[in-house]
Coordinates of N, CA and C in Angstrom, one line a residue:
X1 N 272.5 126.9 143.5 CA 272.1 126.7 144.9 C 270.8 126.0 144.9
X2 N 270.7 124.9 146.2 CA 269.4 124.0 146.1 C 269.0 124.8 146.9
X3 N 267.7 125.1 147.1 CA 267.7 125.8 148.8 C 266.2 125.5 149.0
X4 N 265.9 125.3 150.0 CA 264.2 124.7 149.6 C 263.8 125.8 151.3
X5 N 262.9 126.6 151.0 CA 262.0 127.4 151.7 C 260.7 126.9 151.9
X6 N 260.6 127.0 153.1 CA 259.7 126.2 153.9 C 258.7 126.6 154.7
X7 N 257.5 126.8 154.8 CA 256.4 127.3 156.0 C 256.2 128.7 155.9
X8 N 256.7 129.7 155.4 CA 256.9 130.9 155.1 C 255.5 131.4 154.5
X9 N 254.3 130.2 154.2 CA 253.0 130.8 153.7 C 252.0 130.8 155.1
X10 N 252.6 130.7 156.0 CA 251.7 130.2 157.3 C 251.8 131.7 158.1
X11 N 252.1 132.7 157.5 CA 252.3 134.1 158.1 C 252.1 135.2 157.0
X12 N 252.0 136.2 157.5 CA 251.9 137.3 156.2 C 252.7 138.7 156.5
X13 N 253.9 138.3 156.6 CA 254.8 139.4 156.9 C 255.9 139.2 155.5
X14 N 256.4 138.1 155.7 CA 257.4 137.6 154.7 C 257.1 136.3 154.1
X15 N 257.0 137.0 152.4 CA 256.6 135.9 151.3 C 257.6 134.5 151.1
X16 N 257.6 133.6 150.8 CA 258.8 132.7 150.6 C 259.6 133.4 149.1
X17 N 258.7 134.1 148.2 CA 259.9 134.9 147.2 C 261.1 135.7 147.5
X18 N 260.6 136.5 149.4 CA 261.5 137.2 149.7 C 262.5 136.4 150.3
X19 N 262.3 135.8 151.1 CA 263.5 134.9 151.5 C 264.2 134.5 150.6
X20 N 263.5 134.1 149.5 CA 265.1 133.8 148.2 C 265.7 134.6 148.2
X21 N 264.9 136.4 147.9 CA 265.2 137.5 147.2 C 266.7 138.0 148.8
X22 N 266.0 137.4 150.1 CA 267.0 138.2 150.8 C 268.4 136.9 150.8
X23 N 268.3 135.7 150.5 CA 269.7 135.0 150.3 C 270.2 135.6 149.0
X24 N 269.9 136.0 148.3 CA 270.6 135.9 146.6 C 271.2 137.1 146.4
X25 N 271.2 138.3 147.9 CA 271.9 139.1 147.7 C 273.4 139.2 148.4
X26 N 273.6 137.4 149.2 CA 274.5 137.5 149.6 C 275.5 136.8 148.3
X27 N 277.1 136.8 148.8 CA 277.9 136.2 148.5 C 277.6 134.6 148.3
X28 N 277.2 133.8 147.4 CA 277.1 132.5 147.1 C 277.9 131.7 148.0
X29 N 279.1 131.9 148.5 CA 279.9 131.1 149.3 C 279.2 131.2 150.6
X30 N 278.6 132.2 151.3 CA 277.7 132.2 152.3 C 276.7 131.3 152.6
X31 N 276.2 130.9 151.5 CA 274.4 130.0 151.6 C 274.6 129.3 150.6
X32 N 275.5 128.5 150.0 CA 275.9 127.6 149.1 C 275.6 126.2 149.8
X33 N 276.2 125.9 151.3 CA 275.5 124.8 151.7 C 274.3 125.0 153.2
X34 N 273.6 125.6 152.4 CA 272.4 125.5 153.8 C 271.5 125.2 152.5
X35 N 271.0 124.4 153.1 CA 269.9 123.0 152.4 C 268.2 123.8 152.7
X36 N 267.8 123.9 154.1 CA 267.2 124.7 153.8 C 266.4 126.2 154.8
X37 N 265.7 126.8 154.8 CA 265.1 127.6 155.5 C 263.7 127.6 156.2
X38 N 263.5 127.4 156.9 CA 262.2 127.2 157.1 C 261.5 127.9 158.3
X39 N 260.4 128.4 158.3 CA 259.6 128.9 159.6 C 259.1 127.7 160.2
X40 N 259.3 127.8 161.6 CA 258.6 127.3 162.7 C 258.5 127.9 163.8
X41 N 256.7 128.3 163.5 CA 256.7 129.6 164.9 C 256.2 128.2 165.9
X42 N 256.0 127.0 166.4 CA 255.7 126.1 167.3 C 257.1 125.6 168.1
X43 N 258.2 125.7 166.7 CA 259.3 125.3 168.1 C 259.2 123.9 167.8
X44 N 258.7 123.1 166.8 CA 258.5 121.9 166.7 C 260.2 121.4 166.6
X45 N 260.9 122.2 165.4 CA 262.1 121.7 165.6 C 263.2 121.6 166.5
X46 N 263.3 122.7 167.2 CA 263.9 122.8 168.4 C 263.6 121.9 169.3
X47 N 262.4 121.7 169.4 CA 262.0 120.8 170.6 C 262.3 119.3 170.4
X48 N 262.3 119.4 168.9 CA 262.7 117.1 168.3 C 264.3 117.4 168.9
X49 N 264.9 118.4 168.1 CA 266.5 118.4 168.4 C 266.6 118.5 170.1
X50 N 265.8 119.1 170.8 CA 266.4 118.6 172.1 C 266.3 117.7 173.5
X51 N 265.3 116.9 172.6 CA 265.0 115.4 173.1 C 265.9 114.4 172.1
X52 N 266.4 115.1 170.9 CA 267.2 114.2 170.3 C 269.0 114.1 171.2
X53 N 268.8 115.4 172.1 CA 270.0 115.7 172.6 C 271.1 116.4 172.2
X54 N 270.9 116.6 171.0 CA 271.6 117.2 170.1 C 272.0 118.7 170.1
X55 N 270.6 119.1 170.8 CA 271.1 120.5 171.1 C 270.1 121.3 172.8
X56 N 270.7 122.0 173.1 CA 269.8 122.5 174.4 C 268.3 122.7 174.1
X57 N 267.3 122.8 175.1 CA 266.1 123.4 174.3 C 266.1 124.7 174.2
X58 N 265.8 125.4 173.2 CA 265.6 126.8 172.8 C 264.5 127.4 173.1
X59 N 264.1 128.2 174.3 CA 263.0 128.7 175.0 C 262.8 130.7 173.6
X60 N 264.1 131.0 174.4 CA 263.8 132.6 174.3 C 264.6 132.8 172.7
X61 N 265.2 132.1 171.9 CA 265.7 132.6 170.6 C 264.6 132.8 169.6
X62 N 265.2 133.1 168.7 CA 263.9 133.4 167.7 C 264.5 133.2 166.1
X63 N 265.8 132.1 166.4 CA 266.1 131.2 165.6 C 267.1 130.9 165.5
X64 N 267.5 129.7 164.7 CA 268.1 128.5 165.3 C 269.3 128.5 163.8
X65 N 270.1 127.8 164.4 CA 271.3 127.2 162.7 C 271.6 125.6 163.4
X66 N 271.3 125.0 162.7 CA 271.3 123.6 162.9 C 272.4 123.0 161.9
X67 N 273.3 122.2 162.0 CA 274.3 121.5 161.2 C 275.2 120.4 161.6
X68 N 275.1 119.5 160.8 CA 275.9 118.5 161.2 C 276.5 118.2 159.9
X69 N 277.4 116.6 159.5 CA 278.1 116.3 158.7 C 277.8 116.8 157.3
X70 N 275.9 116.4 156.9 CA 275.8 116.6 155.8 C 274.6 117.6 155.3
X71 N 273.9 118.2 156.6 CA 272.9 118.8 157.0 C 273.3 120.4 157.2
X72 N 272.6 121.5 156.5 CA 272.6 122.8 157.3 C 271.5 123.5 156.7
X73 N 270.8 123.7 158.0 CA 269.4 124.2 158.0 C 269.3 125.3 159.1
X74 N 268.6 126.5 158.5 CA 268.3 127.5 159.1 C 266.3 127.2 159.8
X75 N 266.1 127.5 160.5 CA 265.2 127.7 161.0 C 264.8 129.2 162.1
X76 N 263.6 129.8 161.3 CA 263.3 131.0 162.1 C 262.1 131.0 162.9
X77 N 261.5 131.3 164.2 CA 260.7 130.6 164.8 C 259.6 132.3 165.3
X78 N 260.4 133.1 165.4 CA 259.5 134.3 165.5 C 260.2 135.7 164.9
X79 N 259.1 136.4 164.4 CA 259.7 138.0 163.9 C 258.1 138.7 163.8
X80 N 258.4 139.7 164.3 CA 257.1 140.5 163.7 C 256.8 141.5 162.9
X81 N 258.1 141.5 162.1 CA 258.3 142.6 161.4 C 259.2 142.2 160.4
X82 N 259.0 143.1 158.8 CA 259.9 142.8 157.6 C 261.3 143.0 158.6
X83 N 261.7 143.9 159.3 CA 263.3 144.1 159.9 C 263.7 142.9 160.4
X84 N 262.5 142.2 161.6 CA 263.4 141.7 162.4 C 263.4 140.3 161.7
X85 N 262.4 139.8 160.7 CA 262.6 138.3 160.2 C 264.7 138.3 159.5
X86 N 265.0 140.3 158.4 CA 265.9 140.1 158.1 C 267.4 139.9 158.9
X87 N 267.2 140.3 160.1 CA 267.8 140.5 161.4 C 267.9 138.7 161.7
X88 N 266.9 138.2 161.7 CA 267.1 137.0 162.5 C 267.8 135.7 161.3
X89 N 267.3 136.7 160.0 CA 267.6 135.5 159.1 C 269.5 136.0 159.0
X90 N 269.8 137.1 158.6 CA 271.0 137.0 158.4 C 271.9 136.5 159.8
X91 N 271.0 136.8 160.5 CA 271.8 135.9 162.2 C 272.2 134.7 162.4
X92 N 271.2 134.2 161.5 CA 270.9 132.6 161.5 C 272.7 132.4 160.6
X93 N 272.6 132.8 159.3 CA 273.2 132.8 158.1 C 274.7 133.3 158.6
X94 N 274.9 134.3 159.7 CA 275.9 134.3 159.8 C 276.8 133.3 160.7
X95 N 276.2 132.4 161.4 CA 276.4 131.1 162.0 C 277.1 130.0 161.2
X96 N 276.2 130.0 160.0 CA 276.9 129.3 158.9 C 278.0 129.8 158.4
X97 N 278.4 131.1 158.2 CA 279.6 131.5 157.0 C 280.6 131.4 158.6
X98 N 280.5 131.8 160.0 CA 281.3 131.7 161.0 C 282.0 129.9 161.2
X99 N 281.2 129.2 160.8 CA 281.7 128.0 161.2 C 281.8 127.3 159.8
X100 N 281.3 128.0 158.2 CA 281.5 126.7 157.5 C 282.2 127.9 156.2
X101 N 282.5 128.9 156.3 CA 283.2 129.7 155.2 C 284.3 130.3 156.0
X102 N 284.6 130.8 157.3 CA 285.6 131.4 157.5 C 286.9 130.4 158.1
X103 N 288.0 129.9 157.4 CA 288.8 129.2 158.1 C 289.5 129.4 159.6
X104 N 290.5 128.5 160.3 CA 289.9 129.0 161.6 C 291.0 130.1 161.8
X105 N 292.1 130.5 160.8 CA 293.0 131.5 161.3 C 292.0 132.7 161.0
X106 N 290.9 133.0 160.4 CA 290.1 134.1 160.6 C 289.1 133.9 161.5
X107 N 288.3 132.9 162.4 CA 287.7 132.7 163.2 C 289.0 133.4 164.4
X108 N 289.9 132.9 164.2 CA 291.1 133.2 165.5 C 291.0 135.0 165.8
X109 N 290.9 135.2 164.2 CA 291.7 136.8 164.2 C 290.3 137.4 164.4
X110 N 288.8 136.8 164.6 CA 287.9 137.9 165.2 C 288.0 137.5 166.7
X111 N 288.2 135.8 167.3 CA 288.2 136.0 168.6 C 289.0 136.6 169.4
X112 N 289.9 136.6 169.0 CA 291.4 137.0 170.0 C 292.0 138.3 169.4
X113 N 291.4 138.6 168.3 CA 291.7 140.2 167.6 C 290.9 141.2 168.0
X114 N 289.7 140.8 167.3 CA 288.6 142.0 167.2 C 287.8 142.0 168.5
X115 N 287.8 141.0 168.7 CA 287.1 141.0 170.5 C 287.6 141.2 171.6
X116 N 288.9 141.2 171.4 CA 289.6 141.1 172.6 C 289.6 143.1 172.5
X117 N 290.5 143.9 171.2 CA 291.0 144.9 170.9 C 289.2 146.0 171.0
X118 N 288.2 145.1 170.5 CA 286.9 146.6 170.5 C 286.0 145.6 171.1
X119 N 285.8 146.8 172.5 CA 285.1 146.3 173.5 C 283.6 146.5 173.5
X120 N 283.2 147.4 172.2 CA 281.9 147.6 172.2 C 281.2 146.7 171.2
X121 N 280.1 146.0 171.6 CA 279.4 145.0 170.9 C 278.4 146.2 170.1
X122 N 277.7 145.3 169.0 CA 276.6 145.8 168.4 C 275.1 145.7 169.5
X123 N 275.0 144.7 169.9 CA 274.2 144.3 170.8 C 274.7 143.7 172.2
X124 N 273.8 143.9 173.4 CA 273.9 143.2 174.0 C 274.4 141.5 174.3
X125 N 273.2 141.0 173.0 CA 273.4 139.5 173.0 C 274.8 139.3 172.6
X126 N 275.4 139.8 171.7 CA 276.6 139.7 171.0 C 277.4 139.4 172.4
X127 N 277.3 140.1 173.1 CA 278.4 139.9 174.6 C 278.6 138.4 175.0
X128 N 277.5 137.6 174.6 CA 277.6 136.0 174.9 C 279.1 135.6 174.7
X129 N 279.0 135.5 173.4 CA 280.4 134.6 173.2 C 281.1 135.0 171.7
X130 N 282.0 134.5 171.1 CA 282.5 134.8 169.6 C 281.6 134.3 168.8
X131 N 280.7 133.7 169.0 CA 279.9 133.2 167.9 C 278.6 134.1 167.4
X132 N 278.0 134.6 168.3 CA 277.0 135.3 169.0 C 277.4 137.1 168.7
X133 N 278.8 137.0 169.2 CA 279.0 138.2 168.3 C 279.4 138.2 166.7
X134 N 279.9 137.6 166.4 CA 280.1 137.4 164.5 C 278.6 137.5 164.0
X135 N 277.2 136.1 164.3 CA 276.4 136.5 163.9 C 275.5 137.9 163.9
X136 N 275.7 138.3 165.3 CA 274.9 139.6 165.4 C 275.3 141.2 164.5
X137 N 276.9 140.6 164.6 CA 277.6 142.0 163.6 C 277.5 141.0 161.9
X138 N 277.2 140.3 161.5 CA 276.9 140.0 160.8 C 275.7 140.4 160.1
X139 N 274.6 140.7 160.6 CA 273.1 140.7 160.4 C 273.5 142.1 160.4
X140 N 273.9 142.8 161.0 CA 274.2 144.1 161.6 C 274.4 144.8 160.0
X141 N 276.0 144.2 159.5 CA 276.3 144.4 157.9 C 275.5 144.0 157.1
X142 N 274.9 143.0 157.3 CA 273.9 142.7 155.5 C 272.6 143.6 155.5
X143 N 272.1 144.3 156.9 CA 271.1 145.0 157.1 C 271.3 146.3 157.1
X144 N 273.1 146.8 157.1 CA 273.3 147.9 156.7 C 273.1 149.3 157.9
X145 N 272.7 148.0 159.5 CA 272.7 149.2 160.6 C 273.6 149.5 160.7
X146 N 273.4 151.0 161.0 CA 274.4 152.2 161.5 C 274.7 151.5 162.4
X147 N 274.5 150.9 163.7 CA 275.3 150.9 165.1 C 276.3 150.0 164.7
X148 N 276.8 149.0 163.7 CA 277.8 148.6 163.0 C 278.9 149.4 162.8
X149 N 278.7 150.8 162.7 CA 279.6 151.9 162.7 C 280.6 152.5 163.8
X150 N 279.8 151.8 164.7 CA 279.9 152.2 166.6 C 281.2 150.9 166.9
X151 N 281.5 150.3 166.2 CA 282.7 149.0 166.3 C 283.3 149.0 164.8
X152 N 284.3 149.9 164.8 CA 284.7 150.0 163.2 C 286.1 149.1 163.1
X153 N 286.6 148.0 163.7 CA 287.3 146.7 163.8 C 286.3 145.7 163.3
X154 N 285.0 145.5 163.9 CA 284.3 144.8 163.5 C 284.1 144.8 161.9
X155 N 283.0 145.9 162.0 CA 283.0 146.5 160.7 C 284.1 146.5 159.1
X156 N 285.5 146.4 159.4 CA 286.1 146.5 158.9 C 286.9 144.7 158.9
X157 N 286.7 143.9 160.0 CA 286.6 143.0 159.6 C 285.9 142.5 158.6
X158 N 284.4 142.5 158.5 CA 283.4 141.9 158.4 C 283.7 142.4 156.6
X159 N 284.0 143.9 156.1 CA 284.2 144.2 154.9 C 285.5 143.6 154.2
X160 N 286.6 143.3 155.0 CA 287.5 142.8 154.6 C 287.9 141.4 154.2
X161 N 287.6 140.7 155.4 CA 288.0 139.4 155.7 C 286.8 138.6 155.2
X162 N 285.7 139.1 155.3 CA 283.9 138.3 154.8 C 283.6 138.1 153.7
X163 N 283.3 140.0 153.4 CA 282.7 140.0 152.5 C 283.4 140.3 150.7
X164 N 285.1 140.8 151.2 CA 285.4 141.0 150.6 C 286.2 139.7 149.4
X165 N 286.2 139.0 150.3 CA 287.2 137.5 150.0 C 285.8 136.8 149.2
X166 N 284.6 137.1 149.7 CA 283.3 135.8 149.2 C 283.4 136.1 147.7

């Protein structure tokens, strides 16, 4: 894995060793192509990508998954705490394994399966859309919260079809 960590000395919550230390506990097939990780508490990137058009501007998130053909980069823009950087980073991360490791008959079988069949999200945000919830029950599992337990379709997706296949 190339992975280049970025800006992470500009804060003193999370070292750039731990950001390796929290990718290298996932599945390799997960973070195999994200190129890189990087803090940006200014929003510099967000804001080039959305004068580039490329994506809306990002006011209220607190990080971003950016990707295109040959590009995938995580960017995290706020956390104030060891929890919530791991929260936002596996959030980010699960964006990636949702669009670039799960093929789309398993993308299918959490939208029109698990979403449709268990009505209770992990979070609020997750309510948005199928994407939004994969990542957030994603971060949910790698961080090993209980309220993951409270959607045991989910959960038992995420063991089966994710983590168990990587």
């Amino acid at each position: 894995m190339n992975l280049l960590v970025a800006n992470f000395d500009c804060q003193n919550i999370i070292r750039p060793n731990q950001v390796v230390e929290a990718v290298k506990v996932l599945p390799i097939k997960h973070v195999n192509g994200i190129q890189v990780i990087r803090y940006d508490p200014t929003r510099a990137i967000a804001t080039t990508l959305s004068y580039m058009g490329t994506q809306a501007p990002i006011v209220s998130s607190q990080g971003l998954f950016f990707h295109d053909r040959e590009t995938s980069v995580i960017v995290l823009f706020q956390f104030d705490t060891a929890a919530s950087f791991y929260h936002v980073l596996y959030h980010e991360i699960g964006h990636y394994v949702f669009l670039k490791c799960l093929d789309q008959k398993k993308r299918d079988l959490w939208m029109y399966g698990v979403r449709s069949l268990e009505r209770t999200y992990v979070t609020s945000y997750a309510r948005q859309n199928s994407r939004e919830d994969f990542a957030e029950s994603y971060a949910f599992y790698c961080t090993r919260n209980t309220g993951l337990l409270e959607c045991p379709l989910r959960y038992a997706f995420l063991a089966n079809h994710v983590f168990a296949a990587a």
